[in-house]
Backbone as a printed PyTorch tensor [residue, N CA C, xyz], in Angstrom:
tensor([[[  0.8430,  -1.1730,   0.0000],
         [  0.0000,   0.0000,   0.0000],
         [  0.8880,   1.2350,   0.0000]],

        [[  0.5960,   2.1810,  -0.3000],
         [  1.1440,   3.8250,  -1.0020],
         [  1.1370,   4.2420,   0.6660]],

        [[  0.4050,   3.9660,   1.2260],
         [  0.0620,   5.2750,   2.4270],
         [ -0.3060,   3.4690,   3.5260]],

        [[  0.3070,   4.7500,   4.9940],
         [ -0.1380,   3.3370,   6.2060],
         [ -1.3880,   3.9830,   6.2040]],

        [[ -2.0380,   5.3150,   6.0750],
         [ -3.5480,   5.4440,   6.6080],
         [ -4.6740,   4.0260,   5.7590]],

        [[ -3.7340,   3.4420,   4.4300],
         [ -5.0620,   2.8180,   3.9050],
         [ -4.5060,   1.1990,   4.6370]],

        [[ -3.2940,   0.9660,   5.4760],
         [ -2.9830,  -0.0770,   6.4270],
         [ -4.3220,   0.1920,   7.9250]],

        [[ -4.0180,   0.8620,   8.5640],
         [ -4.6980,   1.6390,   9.2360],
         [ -6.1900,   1.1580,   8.8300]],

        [[ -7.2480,   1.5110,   8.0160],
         [ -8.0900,   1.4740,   7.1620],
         [ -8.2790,  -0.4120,   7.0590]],

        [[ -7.8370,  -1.0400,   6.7340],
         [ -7.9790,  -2.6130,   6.3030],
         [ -7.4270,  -2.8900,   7.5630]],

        [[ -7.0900,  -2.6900,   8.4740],
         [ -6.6510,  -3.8560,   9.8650],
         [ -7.9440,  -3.0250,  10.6520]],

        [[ -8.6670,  -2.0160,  11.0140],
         [ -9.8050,  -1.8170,  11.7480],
         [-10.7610,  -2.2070,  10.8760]],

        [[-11.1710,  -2.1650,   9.5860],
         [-12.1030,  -3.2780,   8.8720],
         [-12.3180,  -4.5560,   9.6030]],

        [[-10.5720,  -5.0810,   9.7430],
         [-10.8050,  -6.8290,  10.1080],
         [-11.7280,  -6.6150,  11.6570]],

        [[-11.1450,  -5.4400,  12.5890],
         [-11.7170,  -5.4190,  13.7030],
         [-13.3290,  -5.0730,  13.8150]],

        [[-13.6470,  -4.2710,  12.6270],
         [-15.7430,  -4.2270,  12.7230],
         [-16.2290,  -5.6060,  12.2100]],

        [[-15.1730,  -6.3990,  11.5020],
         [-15.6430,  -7.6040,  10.6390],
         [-15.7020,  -9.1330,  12.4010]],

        [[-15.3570,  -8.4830,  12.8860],
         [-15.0350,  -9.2960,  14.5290],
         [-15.6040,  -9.2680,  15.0250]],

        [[-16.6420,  -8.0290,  14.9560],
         [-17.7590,  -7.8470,  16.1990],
         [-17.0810,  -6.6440,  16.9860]],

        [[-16.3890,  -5.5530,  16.7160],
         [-16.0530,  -5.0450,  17.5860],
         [-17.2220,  -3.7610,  18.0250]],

        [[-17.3630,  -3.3440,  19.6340],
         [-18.4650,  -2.2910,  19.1250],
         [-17.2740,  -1.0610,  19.6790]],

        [[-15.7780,  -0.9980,  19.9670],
         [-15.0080,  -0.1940,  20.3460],
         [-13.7320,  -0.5790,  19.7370]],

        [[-12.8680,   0.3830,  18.5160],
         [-11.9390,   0.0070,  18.1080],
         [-10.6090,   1.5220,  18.9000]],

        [[ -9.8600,   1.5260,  19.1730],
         [ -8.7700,   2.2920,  19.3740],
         [ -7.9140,   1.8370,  18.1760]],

        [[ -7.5020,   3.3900,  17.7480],
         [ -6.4030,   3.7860,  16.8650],
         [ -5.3180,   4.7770,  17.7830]],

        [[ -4.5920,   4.1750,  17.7450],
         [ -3.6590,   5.0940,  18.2850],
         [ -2.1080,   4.6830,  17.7840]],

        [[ -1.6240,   6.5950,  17.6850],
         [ -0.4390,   6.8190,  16.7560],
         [  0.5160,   7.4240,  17.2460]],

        [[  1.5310,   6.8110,  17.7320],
         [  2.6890,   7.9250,  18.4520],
         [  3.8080,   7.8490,  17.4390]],

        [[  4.6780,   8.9710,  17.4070],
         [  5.9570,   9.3350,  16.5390],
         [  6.6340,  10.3550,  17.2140]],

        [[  8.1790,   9.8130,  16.7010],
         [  8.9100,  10.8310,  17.5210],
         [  9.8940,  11.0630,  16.3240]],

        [[ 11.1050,  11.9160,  16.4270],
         [ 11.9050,  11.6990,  15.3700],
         [ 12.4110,  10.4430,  14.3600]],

        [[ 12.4300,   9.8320,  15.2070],
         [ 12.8470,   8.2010,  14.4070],
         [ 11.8210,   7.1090,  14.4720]],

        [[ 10.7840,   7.0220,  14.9990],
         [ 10.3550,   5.9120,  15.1100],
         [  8.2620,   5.9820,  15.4900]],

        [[  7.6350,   5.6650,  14.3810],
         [  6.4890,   5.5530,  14.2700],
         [  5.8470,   4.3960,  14.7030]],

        [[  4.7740,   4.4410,  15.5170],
         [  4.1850,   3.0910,  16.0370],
         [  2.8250,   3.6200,  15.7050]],

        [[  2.1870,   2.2500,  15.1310],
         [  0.7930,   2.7020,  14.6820],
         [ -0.2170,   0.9700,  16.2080]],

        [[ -0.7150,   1.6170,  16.7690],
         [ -2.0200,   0.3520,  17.2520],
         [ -3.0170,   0.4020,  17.3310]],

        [[ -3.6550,  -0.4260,  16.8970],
         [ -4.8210,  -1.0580,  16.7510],
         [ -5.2810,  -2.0110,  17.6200]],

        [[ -6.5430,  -1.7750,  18.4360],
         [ -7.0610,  -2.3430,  19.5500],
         [ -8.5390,  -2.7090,  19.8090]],

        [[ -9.1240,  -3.4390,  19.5780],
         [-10.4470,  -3.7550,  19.3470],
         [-11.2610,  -4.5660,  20.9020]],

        [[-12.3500,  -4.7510,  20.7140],
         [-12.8450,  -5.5710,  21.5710],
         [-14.1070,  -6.8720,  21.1680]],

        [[-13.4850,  -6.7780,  19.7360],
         [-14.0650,  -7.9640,  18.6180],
         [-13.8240,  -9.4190,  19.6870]],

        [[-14.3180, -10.2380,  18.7380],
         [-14.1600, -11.7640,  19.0530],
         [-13.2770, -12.4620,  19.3300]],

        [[-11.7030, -12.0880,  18.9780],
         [-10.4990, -12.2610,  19.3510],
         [-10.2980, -13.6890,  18.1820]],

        [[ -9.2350, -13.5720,  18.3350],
         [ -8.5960, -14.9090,  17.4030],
         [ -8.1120, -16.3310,  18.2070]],

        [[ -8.6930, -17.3610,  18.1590],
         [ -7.8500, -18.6550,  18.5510],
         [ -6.6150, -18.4470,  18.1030]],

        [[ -5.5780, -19.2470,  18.6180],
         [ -4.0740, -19.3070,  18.8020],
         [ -3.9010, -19.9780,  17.4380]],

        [[ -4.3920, -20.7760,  16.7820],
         [ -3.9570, -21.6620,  15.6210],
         [ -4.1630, -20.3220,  14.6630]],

        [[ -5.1690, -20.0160,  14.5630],
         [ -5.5180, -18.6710,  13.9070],
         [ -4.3730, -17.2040,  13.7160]],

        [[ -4.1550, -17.0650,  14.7960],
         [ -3.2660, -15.9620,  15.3720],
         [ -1.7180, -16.4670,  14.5480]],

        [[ -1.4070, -17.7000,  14.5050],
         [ -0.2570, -17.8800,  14.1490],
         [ -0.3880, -18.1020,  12.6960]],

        [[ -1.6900, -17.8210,  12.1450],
         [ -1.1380, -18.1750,  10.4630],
         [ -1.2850, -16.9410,   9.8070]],

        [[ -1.9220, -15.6950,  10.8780],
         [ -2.7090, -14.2310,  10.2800],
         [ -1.6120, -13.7610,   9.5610]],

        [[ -0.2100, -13.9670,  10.3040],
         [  1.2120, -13.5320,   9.0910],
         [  1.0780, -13.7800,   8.0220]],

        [[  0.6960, -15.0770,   7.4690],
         [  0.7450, -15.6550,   5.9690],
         [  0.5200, -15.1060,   5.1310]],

        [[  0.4710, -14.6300,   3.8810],
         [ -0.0740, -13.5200,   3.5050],
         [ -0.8920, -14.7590,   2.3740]],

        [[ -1.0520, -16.1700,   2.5560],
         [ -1.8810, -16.6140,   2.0820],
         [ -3.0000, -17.2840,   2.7610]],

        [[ -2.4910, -17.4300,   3.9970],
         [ -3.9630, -17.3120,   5.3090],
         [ -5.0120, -16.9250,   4.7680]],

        [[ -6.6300, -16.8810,   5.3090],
         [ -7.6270, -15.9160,   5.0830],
         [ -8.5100, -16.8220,   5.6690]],

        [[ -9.5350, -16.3290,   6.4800],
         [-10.3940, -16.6970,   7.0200],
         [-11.6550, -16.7590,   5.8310]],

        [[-11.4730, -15.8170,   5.3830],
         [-12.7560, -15.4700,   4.0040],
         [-13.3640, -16.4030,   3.2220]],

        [[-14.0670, -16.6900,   2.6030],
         [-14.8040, -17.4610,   1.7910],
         [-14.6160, -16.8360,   0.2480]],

        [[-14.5510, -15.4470,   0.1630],
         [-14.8820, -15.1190,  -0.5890],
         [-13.4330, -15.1620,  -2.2130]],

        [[-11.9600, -15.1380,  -1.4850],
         [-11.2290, -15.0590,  -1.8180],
         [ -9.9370, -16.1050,  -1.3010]],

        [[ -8.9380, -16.1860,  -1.9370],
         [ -8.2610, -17.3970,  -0.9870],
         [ -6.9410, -16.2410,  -0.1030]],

        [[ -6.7480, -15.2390,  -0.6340],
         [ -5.7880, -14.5120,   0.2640],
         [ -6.1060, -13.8440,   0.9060]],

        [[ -5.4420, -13.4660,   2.0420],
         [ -5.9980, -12.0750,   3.3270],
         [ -4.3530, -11.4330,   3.0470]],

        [[ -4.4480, -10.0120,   2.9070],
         [ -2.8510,  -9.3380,   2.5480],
         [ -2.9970,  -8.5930,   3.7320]],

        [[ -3.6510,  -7.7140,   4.6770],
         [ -3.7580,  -7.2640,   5.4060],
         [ -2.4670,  -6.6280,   6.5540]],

        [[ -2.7510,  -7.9200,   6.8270],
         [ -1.8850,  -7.9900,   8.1200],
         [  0.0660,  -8.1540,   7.5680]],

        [[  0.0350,  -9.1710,   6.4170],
         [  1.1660,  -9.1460,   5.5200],
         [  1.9210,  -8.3470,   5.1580]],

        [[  0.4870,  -6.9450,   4.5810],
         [  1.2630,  -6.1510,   4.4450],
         [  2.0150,  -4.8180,   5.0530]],

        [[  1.0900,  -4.7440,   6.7490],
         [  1.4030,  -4.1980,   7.1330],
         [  2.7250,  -4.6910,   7.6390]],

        [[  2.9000,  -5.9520,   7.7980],
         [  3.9410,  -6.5130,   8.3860],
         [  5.4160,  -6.0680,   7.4770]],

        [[  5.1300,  -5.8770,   6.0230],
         [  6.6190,  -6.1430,   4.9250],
         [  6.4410,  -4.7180,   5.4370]],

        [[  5.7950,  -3.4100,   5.4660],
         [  5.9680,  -2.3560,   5.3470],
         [  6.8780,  -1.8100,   6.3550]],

        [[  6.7090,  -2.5850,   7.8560],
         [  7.4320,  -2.3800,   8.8960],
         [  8.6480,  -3.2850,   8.8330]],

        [[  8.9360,  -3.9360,   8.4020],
         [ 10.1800,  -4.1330,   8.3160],
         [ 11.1390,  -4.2280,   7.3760]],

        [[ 10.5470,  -3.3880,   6.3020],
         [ 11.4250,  -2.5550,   5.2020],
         [ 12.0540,  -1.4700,   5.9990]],

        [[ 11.7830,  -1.1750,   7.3230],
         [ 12.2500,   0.0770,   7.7120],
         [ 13.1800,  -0.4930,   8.5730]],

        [[ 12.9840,  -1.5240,   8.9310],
         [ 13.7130,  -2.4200,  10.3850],
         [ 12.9220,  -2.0940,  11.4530]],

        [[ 11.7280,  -2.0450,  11.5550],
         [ 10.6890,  -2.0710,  12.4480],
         [ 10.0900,  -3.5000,  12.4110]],

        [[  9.4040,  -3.6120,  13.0460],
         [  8.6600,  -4.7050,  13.5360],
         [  6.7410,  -5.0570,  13.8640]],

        [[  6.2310,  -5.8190,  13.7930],
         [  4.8930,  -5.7130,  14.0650],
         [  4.4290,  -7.0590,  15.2200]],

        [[  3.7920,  -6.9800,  16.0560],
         [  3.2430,  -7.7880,  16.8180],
         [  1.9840,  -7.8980,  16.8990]],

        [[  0.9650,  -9.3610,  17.0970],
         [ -0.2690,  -9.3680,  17.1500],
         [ -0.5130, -10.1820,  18.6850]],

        [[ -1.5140,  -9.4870,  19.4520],
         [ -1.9100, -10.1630,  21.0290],
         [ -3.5180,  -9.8680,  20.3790]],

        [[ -3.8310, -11.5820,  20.8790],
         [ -5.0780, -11.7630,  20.4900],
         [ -6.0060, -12.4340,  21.8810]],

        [[ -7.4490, -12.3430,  22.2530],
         [ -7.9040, -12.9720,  22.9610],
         [ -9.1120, -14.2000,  22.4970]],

        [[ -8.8860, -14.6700,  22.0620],
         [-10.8950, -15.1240,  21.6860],
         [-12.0940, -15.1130,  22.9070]],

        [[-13.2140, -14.7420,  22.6820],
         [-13.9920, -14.8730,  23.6660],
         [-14.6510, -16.0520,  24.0880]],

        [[-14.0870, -17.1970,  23.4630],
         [-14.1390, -18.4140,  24.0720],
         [-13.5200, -18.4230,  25.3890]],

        [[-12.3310, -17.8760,  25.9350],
         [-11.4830, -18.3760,  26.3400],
         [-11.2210, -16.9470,  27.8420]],

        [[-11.5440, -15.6550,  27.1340],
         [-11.3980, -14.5050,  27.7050],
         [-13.2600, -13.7870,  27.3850]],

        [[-14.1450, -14.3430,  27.7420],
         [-15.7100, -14.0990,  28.3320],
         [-15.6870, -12.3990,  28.2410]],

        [[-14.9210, -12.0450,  29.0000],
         [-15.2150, -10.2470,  29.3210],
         [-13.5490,  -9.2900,  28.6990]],

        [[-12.8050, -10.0410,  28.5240],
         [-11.6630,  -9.2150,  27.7540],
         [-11.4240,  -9.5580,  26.7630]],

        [[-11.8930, -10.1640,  25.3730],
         [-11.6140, -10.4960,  24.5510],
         [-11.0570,  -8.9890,  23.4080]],

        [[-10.6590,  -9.9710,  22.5000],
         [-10.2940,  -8.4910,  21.5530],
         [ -8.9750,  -8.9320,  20.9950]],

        [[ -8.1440,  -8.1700,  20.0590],
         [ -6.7130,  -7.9210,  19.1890],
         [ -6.4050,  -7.0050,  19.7450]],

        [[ -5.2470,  -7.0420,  19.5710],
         [ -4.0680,  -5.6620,  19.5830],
         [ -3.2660,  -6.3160,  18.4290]],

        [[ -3.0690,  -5.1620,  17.6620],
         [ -1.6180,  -4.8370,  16.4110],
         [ -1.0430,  -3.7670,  16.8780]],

        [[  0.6790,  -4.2390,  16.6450],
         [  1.1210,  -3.2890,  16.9690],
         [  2.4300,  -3.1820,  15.8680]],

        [[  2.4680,  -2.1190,  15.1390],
         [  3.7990,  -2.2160,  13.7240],
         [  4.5880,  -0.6620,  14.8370]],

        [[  5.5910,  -0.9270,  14.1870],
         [  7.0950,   0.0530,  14.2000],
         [  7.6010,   0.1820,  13.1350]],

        [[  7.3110,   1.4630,  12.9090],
         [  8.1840,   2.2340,  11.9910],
         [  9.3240,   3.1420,  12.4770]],

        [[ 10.4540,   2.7380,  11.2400],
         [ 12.1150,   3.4150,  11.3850],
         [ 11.5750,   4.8210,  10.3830]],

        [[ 11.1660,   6.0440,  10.6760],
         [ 11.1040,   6.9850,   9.6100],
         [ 12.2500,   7.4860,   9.1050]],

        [[ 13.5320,   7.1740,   9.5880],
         [ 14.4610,   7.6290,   8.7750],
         [ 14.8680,   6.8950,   7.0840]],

        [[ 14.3740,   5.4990,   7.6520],
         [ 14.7540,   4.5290,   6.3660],
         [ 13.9150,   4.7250,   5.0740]],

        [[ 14.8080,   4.6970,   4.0310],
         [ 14.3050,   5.1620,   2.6550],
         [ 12.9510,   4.2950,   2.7010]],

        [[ 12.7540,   2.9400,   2.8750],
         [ 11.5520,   2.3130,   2.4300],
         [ 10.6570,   2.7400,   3.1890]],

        [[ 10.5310,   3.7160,   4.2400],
         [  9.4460,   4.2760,   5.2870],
         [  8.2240,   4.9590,   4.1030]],

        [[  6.6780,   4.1090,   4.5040],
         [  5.7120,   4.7830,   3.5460],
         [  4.8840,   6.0380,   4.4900]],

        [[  4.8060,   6.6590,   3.6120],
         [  4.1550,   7.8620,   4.1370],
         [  2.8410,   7.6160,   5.1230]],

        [[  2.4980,   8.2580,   5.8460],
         [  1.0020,   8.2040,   6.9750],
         [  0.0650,   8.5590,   5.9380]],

        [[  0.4200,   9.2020,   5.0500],
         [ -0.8480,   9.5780,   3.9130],
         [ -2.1090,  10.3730,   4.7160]],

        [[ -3.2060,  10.0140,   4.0830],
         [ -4.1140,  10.8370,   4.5790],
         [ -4.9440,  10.7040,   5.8830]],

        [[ -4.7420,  10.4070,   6.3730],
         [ -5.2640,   9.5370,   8.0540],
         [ -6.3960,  10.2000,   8.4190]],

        [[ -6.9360,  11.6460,   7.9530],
         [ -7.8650,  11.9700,   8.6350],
         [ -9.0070,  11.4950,   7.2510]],

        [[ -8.7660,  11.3580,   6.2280],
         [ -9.9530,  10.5820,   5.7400],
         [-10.3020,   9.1970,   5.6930]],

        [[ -9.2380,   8.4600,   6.4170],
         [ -9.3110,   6.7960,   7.1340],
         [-10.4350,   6.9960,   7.7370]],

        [[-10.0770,   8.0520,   8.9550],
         [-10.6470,   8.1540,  10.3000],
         [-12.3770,   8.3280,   9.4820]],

        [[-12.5010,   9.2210,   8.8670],
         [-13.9360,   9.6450,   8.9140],
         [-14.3550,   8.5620,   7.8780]],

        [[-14.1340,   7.7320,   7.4020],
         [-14.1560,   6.8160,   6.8560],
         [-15.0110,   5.7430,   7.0280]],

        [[-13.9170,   5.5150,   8.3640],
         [-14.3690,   4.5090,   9.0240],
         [-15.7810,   4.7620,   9.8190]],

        [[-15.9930,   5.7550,  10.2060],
         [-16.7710,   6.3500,  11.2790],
         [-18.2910,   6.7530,  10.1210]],

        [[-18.0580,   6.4640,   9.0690],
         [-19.1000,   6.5970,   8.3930],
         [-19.1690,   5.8410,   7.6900]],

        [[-18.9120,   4.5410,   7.6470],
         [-19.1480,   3.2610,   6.8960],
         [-19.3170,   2.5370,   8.3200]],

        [[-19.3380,   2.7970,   9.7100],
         [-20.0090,   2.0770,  10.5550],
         [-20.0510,   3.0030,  11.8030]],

        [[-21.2370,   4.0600,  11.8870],
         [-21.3880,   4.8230,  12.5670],
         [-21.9820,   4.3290,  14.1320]],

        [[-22.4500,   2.7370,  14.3510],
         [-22.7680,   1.9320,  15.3350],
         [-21.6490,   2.1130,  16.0640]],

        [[-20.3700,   1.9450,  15.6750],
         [-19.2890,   1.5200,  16.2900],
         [-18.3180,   2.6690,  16.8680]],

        [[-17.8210,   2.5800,  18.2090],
         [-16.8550,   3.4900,  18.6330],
         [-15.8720,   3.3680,  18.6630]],

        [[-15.1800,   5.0610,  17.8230],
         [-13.7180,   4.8460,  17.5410],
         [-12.7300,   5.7350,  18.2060]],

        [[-11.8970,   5.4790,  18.9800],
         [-10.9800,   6.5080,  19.6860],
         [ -9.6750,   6.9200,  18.8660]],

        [[ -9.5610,   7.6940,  18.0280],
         [ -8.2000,   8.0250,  17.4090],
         [ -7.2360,   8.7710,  18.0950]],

        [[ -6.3160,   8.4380,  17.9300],
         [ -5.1160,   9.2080,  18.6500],
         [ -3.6540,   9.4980,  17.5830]],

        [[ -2.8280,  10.8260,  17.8020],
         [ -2.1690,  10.8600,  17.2330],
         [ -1.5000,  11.8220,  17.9460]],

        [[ -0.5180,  11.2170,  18.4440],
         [  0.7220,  11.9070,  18.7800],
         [  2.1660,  12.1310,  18.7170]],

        [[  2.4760,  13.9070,  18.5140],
         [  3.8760,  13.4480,  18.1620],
         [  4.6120,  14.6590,  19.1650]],

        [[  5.9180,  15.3670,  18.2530],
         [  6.3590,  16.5080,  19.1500],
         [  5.5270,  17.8350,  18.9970]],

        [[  4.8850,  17.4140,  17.8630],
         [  4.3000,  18.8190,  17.3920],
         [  2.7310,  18.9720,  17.5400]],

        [[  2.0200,  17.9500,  17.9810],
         [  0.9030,  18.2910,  17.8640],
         [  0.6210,  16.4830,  18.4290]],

        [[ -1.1490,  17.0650,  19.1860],
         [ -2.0920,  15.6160,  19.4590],
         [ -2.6730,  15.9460,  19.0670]],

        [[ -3.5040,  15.2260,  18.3820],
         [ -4.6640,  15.0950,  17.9600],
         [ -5.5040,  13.6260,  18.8980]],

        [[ -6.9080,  13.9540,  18.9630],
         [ -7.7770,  13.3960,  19.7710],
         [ -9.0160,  13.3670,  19.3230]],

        [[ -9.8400,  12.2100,  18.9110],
         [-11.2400,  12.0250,  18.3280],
         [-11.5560,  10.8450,  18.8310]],

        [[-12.8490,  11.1260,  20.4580],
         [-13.7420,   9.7130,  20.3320],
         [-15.1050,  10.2540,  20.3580]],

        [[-15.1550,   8.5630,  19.2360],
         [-17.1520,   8.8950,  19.4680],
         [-17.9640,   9.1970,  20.3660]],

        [[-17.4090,   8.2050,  21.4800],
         [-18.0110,   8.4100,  23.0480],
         [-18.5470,   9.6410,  23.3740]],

        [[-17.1190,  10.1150,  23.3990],
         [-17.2300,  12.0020,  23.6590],
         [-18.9240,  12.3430,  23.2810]],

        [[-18.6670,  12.4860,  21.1460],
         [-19.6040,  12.9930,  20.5650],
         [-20.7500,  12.4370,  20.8320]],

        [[-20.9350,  11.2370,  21.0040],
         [-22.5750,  10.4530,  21.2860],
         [-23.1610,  11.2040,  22.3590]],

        [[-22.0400,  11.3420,  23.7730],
         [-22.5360,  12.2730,  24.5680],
         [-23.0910,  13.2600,  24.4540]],

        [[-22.6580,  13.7560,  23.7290],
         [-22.7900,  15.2120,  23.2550],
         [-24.1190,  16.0160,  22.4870]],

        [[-24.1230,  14.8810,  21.2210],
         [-25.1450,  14.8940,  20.0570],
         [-26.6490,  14.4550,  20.7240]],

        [[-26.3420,  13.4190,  21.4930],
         [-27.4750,  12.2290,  21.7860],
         [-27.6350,  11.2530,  21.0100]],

        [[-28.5550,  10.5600,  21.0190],
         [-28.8860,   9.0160,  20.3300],
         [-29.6220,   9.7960,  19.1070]],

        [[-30.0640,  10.8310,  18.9020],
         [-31.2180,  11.1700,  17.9610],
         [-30.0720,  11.3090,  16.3620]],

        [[-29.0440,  11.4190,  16.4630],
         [-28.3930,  12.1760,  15.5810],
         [-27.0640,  11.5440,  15.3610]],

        [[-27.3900,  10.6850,  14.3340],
         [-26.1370,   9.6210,  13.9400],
         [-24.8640,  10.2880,  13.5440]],

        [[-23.3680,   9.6510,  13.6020],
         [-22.0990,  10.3930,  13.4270],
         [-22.2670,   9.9920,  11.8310]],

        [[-22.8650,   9.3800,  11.0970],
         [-22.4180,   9.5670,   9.5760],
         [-23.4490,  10.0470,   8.9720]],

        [[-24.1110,  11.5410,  10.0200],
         [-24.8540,  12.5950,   9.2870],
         [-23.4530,  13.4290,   8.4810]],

        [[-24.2170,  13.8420,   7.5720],
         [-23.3880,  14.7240,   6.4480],
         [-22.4610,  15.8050,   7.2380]],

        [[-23.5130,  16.6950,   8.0570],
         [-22.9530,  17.5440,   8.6100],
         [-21.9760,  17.3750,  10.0330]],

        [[-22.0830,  16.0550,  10.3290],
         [-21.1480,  15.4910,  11.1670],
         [-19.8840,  15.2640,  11.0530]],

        [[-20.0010,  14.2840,   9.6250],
         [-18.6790,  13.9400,   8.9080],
         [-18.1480,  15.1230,   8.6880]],

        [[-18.8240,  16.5270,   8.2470],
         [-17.8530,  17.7930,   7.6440],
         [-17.2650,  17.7970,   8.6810]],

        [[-18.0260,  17.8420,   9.7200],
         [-17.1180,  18.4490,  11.4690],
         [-15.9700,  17.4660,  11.8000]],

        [[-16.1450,  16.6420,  11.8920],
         [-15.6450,  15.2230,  12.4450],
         [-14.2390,  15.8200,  11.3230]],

        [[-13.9530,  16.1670,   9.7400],
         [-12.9930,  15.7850,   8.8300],
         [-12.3500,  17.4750,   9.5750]],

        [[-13.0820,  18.3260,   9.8870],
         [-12.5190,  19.6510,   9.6670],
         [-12.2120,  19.7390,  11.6070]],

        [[-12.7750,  18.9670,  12.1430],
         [-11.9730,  19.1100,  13.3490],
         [-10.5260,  18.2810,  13.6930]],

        [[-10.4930,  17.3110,  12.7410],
         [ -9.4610,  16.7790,  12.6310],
         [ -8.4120,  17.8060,  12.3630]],

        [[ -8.4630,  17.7930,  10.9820],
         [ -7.6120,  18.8990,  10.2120],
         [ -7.1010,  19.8340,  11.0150]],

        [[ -7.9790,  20.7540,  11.8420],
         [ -7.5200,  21.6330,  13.1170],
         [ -6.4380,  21.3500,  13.6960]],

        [[ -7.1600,  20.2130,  14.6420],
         [ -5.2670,  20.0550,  15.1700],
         [ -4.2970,  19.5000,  14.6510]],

        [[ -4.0770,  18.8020,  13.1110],
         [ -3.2290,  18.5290,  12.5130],
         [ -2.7390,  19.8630,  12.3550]]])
């Protein structure tokens, strides 16, 4: 992929495709070194499962025989000499904590480092192709946080007034942008 926002984008997919009704994005960077995670409270993965999600010919799907996903976030991080880790729970096994965590490292100095690309249209993206679901984004670096949860806004709005109203998404893309 051109950009990690469309990595970003396809690994919280897998997490609404799980059952999740709370996904965390969160992004820290410092001069050298980018960490992107992903944290859900989906269905979690059995262990046989968990160990083949690397494959980049794995796939749980029916629909196709490959899952690149996770693959590719994986080659992207360690073109840089970074690394990626997956902690999984199934709710077979974990009843009240189930869920994923991904976690990639990025080297931003190294030539093969791909750009963050557009992250704030991931974010509203996501949040409007499944406005049921709550998403906490985070992005922090030396220069700036940025901070977006639904929670917050549900509070806020009420139940009457869904986040993938039109005039939501404008707010939701242009409050982003702000603190970028």
């Amino acid at each position: 992929m051109k950009e990690l926002s469309l990595n970003v984008l396809d690994i919280t997919e897998n997490s609404v495709k799980a059952g999740a009704t709370l996904v965390l994005i969160h992004i820290t960077e410092d001069e050298t070194l980018l960490t992107i995670k992903i944290s859900d409270n989906g269905c979690g993965m059995r262990e046989e499962i968990l160990r083949g999600v690397i494959d980049p010919f794995y796939t749980t799907r029916t629909t196709r025989n490959v899952g690149l996903g996770i693959p590719l976030l994986k080659l992207a991080a360690e073109q840089t000499g970074g690394n990626i880790s997956i902690a999984s729970r199934h709710e077979s096994e974990f009843p009240t904590t189930h869920g994923t965590d991904v976690l990639a490292r990025f080297y931003k100095q190294h030539i093969d480092f791909t750009p963050m690309g557009d992250i704030v249209s991931t974010v509203t993206t996501l949040i409007q192709g499944h406005p049921e679901i709550d998403f906490e984004f985070r992005h922090d670096s030396q220069d700036f946080n940025v901070l977006l949860d639904t929670r917050q806004m549900r509070e806020i709005l009420g139940a009457d007034i869904p986040l993938n109203d039109p005039e939501i998404l404008t707010w939701i893309a242009q409050y982003l942008n702000d603190q970028y």
